[in-house]
Short mmCIF file of N, CA and C in Angstrom, two decimals:
data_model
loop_
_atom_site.label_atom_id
_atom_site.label_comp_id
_atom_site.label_asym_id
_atom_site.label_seq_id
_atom_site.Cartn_x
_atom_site.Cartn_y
_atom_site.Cartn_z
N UNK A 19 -2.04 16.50 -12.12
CA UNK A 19 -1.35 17.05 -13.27
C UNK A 19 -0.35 18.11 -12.83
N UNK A 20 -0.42 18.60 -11.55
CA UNK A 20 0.53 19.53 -11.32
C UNK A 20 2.14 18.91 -11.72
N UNK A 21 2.28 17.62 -11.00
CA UNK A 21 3.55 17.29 -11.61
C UNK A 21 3.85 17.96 -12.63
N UNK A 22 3.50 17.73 -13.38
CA UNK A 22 3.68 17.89 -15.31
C UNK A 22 3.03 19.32 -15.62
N UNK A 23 2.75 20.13 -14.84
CA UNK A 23 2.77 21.44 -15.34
C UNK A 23 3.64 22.16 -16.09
N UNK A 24 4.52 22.28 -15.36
CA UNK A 24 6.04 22.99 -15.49
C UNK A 24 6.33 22.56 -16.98
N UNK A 25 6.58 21.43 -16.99
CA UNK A 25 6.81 20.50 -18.35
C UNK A 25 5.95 20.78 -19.78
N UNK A 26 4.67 20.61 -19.23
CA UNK A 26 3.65 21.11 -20.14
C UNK A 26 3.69 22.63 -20.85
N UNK A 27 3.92 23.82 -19.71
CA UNK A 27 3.76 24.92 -19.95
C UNK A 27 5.27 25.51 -21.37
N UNK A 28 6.20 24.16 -21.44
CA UNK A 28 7.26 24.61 -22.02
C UNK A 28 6.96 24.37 -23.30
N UNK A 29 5.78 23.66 -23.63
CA UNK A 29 5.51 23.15 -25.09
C UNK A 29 4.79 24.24 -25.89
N UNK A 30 5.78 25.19 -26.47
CA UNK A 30 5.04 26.17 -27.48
C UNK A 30 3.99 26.09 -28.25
N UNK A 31 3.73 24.76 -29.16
CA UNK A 31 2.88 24.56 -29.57
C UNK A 31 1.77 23.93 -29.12
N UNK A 32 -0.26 24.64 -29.39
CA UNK A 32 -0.83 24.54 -28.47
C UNK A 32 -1.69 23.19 -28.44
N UNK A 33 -1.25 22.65 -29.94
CA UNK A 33 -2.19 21.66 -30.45
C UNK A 33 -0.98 20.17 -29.37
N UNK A 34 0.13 20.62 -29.53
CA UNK A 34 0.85 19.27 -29.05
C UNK A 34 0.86 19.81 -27.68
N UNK A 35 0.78 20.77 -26.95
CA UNK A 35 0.32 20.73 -25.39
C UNK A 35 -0.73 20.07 -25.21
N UNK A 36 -1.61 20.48 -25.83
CA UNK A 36 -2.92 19.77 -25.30
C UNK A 36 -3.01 18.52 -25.29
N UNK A 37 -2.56 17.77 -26.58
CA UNK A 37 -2.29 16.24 -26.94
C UNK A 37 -1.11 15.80 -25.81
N UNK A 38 -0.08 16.51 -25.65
CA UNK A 38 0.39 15.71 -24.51
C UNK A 38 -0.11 15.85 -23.03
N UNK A 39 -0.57 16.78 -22.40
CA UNK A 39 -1.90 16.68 -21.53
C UNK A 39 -2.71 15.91 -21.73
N UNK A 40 -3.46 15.67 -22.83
CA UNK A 40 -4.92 14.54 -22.83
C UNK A 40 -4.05 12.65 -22.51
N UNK A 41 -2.60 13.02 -23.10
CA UNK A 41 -2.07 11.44 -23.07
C UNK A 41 -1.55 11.20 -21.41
N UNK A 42 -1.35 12.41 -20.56
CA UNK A 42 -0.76 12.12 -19.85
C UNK A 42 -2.06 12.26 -18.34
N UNK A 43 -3.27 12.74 -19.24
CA UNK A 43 -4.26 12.61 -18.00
C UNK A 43 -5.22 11.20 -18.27
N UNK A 44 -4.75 10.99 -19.20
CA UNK A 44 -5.20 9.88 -19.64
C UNK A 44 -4.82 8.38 -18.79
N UNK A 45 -3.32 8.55 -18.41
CA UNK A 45 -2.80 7.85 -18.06
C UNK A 45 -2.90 7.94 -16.37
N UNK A 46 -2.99 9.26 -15.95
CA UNK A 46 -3.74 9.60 -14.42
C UNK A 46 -4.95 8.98 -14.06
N UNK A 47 -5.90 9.40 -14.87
CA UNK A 47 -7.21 8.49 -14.69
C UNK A 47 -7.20 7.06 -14.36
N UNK A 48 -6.62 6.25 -15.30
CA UNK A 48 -7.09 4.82 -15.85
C UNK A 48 -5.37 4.15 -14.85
N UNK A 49 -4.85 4.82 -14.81
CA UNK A 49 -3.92 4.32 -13.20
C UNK A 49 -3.51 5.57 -12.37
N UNK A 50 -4.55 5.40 -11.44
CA UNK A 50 -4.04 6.37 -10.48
C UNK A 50 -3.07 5.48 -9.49
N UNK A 51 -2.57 4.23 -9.29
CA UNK A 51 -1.60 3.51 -8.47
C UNK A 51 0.10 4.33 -8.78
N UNK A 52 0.03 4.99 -10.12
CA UNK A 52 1.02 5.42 -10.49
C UNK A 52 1.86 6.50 -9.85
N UNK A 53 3.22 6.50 -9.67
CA UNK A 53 3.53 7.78 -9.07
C UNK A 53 3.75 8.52 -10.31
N UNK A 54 3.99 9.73 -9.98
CA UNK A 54 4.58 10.47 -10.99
C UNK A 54 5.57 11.77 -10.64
N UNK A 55 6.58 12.01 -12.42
CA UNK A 55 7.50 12.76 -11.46
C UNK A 55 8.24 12.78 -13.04
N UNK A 56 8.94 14.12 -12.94
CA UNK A 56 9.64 14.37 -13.98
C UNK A 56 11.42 13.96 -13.87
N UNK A 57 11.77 13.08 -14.66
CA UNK A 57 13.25 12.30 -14.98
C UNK A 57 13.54 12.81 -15.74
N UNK A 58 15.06 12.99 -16.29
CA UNK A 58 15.37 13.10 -17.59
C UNK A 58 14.64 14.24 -18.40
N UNK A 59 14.23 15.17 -18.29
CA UNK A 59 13.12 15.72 -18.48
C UNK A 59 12.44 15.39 -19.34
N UNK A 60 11.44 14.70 -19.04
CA UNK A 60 10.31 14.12 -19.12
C UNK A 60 9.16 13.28 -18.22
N UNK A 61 8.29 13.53 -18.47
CA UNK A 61 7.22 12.96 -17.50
C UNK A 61 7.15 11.71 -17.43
N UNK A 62 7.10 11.07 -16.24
CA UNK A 62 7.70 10.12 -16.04
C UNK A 62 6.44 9.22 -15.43
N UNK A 63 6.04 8.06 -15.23
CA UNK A 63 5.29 7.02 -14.27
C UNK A 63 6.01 5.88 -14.14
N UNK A 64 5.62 6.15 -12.17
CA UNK A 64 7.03 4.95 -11.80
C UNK A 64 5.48 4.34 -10.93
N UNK A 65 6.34 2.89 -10.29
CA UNK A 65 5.03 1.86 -9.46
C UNK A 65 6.16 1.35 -8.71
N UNK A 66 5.93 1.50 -7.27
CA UNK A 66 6.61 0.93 -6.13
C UNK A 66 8.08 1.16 -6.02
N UNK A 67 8.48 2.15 -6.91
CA UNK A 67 10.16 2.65 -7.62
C UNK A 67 10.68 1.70 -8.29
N UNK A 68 9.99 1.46 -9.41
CA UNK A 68 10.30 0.95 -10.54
C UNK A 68 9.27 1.68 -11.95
N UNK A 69 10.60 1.86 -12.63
CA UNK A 69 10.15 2.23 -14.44
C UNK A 69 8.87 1.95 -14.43
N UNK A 70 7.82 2.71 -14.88
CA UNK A 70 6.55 1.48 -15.86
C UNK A 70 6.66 2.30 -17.48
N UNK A 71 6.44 3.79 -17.56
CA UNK A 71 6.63 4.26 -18.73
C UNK A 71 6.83 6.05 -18.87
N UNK A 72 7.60 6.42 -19.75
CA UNK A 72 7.49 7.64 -19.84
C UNK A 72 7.04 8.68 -21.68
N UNK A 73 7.49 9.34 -21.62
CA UNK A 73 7.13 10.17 -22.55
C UNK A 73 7.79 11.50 -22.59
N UNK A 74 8.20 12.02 -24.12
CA UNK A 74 8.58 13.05 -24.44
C UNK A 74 8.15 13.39 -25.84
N UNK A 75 8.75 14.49 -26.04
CA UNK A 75 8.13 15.34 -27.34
C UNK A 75 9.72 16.00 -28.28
N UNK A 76 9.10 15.70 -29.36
CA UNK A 76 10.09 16.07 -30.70
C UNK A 76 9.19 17.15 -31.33
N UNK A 77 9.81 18.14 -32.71
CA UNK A 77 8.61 18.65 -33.55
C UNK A 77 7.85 18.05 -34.32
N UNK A 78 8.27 16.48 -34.51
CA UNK A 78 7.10 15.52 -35.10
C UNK A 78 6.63 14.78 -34.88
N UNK A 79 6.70 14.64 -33.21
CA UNK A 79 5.92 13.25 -32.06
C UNK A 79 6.17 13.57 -31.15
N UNK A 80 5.18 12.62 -30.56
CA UNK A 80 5.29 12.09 -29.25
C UNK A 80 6.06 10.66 -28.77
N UNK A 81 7.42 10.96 -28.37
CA UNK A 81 7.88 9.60 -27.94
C UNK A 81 7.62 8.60 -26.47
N UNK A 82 6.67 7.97 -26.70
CA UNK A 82 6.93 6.88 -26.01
C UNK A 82 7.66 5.49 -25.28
N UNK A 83 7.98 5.75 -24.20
CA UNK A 83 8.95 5.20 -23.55
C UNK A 83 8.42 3.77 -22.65
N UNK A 84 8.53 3.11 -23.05
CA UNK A 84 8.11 1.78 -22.24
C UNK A 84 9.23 0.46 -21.37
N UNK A 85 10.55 0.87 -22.05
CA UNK A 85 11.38 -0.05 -22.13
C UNK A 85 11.67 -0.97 -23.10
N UNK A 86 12.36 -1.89 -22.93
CA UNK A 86 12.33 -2.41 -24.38
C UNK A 86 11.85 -4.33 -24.57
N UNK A 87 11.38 -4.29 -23.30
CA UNK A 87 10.87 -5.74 -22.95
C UNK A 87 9.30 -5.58 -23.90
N UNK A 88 8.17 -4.56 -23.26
CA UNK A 88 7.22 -4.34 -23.78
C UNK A 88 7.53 -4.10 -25.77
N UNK A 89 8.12 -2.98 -26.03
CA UNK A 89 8.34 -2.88 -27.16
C UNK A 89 8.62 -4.13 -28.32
N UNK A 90 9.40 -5.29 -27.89
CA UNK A 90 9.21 -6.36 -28.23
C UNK A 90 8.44 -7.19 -28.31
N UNK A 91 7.55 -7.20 -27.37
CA UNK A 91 6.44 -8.07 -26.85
C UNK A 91 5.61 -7.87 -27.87
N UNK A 92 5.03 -6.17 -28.09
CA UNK A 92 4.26 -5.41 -28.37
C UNK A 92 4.47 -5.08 -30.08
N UNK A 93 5.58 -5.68 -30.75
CA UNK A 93 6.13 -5.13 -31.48
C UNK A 93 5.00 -5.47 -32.98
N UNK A 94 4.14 -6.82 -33.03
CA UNK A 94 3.39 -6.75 -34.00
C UNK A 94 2.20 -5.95 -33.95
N UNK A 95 1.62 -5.37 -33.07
CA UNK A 95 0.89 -4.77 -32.74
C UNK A 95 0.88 -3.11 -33.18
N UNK A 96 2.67 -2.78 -32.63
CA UNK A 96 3.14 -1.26 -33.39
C UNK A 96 2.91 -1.28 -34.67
N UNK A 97 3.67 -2.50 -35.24
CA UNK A 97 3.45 -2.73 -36.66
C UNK A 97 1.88 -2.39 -37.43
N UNK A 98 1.51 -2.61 -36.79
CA UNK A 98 -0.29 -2.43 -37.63
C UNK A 98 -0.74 -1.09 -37.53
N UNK A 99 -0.42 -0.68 -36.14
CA UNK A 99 -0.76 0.61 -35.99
C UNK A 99 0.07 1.43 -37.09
N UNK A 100 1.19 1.50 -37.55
CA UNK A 100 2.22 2.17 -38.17
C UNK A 100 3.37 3.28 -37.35
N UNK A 101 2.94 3.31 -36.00
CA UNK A 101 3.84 3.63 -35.81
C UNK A 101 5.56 3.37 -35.87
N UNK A 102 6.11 4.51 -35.86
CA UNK A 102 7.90 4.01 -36.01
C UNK A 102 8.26 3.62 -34.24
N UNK A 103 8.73 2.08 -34.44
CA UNK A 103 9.66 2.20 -33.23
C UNK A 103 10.90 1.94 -32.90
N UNK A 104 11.52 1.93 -31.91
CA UNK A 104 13.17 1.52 -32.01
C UNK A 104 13.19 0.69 -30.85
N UNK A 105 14.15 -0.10 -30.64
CA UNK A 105 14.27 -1.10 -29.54
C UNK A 105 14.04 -0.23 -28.00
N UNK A 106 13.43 1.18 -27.82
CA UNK A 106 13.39 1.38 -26.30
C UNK A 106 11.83 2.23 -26.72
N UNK A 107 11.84 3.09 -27.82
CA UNK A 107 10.55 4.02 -28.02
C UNK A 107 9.52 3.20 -28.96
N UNK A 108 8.54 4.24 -28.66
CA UNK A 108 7.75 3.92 -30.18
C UNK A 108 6.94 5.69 -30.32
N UNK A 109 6.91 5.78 -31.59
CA UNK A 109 7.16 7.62 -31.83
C UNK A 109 5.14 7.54 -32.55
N UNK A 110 4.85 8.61 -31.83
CA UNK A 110 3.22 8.44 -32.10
C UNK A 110 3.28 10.74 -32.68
N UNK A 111 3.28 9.98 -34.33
CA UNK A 111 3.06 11.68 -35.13
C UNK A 111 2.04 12.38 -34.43
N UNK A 112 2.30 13.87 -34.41
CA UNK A 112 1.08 14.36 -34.07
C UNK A 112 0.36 14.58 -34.78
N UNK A 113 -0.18 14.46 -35.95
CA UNK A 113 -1.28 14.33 -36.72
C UNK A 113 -1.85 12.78 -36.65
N UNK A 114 -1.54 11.78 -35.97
CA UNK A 114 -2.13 10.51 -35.73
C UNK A 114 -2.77 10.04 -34.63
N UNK A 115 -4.03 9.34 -34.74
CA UNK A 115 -4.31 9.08 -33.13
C UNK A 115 -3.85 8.59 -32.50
N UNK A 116 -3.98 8.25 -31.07
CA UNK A 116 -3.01 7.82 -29.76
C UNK A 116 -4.29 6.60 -30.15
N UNK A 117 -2.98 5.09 -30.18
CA UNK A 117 -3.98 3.79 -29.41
C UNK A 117 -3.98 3.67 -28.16
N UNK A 118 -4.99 4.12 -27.57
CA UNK A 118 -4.83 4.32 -25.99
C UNK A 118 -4.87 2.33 -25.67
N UNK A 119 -5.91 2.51 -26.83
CA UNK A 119 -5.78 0.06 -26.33
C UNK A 119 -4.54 -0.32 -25.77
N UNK A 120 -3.55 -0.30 -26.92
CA UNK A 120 -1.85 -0.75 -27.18
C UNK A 120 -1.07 0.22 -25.88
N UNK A 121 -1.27 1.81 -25.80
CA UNK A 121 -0.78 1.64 -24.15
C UNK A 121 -1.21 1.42 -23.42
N UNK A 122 -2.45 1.21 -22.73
CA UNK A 122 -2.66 0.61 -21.86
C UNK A 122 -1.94 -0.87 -21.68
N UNK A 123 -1.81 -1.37 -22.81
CA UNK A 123 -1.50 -3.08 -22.50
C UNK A 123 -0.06 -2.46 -22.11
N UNK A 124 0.48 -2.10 -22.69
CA UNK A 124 2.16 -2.07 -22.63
C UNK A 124 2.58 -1.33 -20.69
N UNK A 125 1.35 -0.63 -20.25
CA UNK A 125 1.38 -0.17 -19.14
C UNK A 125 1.04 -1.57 -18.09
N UNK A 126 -0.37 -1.89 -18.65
CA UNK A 126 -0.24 -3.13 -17.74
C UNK A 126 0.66 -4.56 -17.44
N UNK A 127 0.84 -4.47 -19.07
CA UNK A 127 2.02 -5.39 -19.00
C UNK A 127 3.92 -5.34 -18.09
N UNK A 128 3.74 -4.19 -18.22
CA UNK A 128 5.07 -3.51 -17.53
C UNK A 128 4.42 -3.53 -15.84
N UNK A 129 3.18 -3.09 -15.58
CA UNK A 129 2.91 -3.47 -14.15
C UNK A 129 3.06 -4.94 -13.49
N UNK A 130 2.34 -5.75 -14.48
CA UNK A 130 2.45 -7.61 -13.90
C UNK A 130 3.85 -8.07 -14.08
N UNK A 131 4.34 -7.89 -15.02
CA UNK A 131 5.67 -7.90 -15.67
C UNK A 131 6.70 -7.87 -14.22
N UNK A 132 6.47 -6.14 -13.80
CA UNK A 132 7.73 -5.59 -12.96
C UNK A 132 7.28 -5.48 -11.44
N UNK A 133 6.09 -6.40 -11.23
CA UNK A 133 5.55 -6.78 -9.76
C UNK A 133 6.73 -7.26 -8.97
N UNK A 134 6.94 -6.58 -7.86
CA UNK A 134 8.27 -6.71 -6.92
C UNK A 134 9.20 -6.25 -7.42
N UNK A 135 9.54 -6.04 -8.25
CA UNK A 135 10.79 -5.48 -9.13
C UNK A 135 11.75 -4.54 -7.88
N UNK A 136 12.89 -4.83 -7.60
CA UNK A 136 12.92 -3.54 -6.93
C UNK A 136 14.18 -2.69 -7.50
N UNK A 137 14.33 -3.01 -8.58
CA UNK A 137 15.18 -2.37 -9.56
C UNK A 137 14.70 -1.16 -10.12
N UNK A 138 15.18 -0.25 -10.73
CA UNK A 138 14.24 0.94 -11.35
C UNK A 138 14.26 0.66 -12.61
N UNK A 139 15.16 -0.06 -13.26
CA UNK A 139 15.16 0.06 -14.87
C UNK A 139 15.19 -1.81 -14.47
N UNK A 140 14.95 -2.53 -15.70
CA UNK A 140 15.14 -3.71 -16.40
C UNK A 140 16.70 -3.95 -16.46
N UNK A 141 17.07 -5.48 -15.85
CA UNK A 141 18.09 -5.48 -16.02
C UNK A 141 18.59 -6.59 -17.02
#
């Protein structure tokens, strides 16, 4: 988590620090293959130097960054959950729970997906 310290420590509010810490150790745990590293500022997880997913923060979410291959794929699935998405994010309120199910798939899917890839973004 040191990566994402710096990043973390900038989030004034203590309820969406913590929530973006629990999403982003969340994502440490359950793939540690991941590198990590702050882009764009935001926390970032890359695999073999390629995209898999990132994340940032608004005052009324958490945006999720997957690309926009997954987001499509994935897109009836957002639908149920209710989250809002747009052809690259999908925006998770902070008063709502995280489907850790739905990212994980969109993580693994972006891993089998972008196996050899040696592009960084989708082309």
């Amino acid at each position: 988590m040191t990566t994402f310290r710096a990043y973390l420590e900038k989030i004034d509010d203590p309820a969406q620090r913590q929530r973006m810490e629990e999403v982003l150790q969340w994502v440490i745990d359950r793939y540690p293959q991941l590198d990590r590293r702050i882009a764009w500022n935001q926390p970032m997880f890359t695999h073999q130097g390629t995209f898999i997913i990132a994340f940032s923060r608004s005052k009324a979410h958490m945006a999720v960054s997957p690309e926009s291959v997954p987001i499509r794929h994935f897109a009836q699935e957002l639908d149920q959950t209710g989250y809002q998405y747009t052809s690259m994010i999908f925006r998770i309120p902070w008063d709502r729970d995280v489907d850790y199910e739905l990212l994980g798939k969109m993580i693994e899917y972006n891993l089998k997906d972008k196996a050899g890839y040696t592009a960084f973004w989708r082309k």
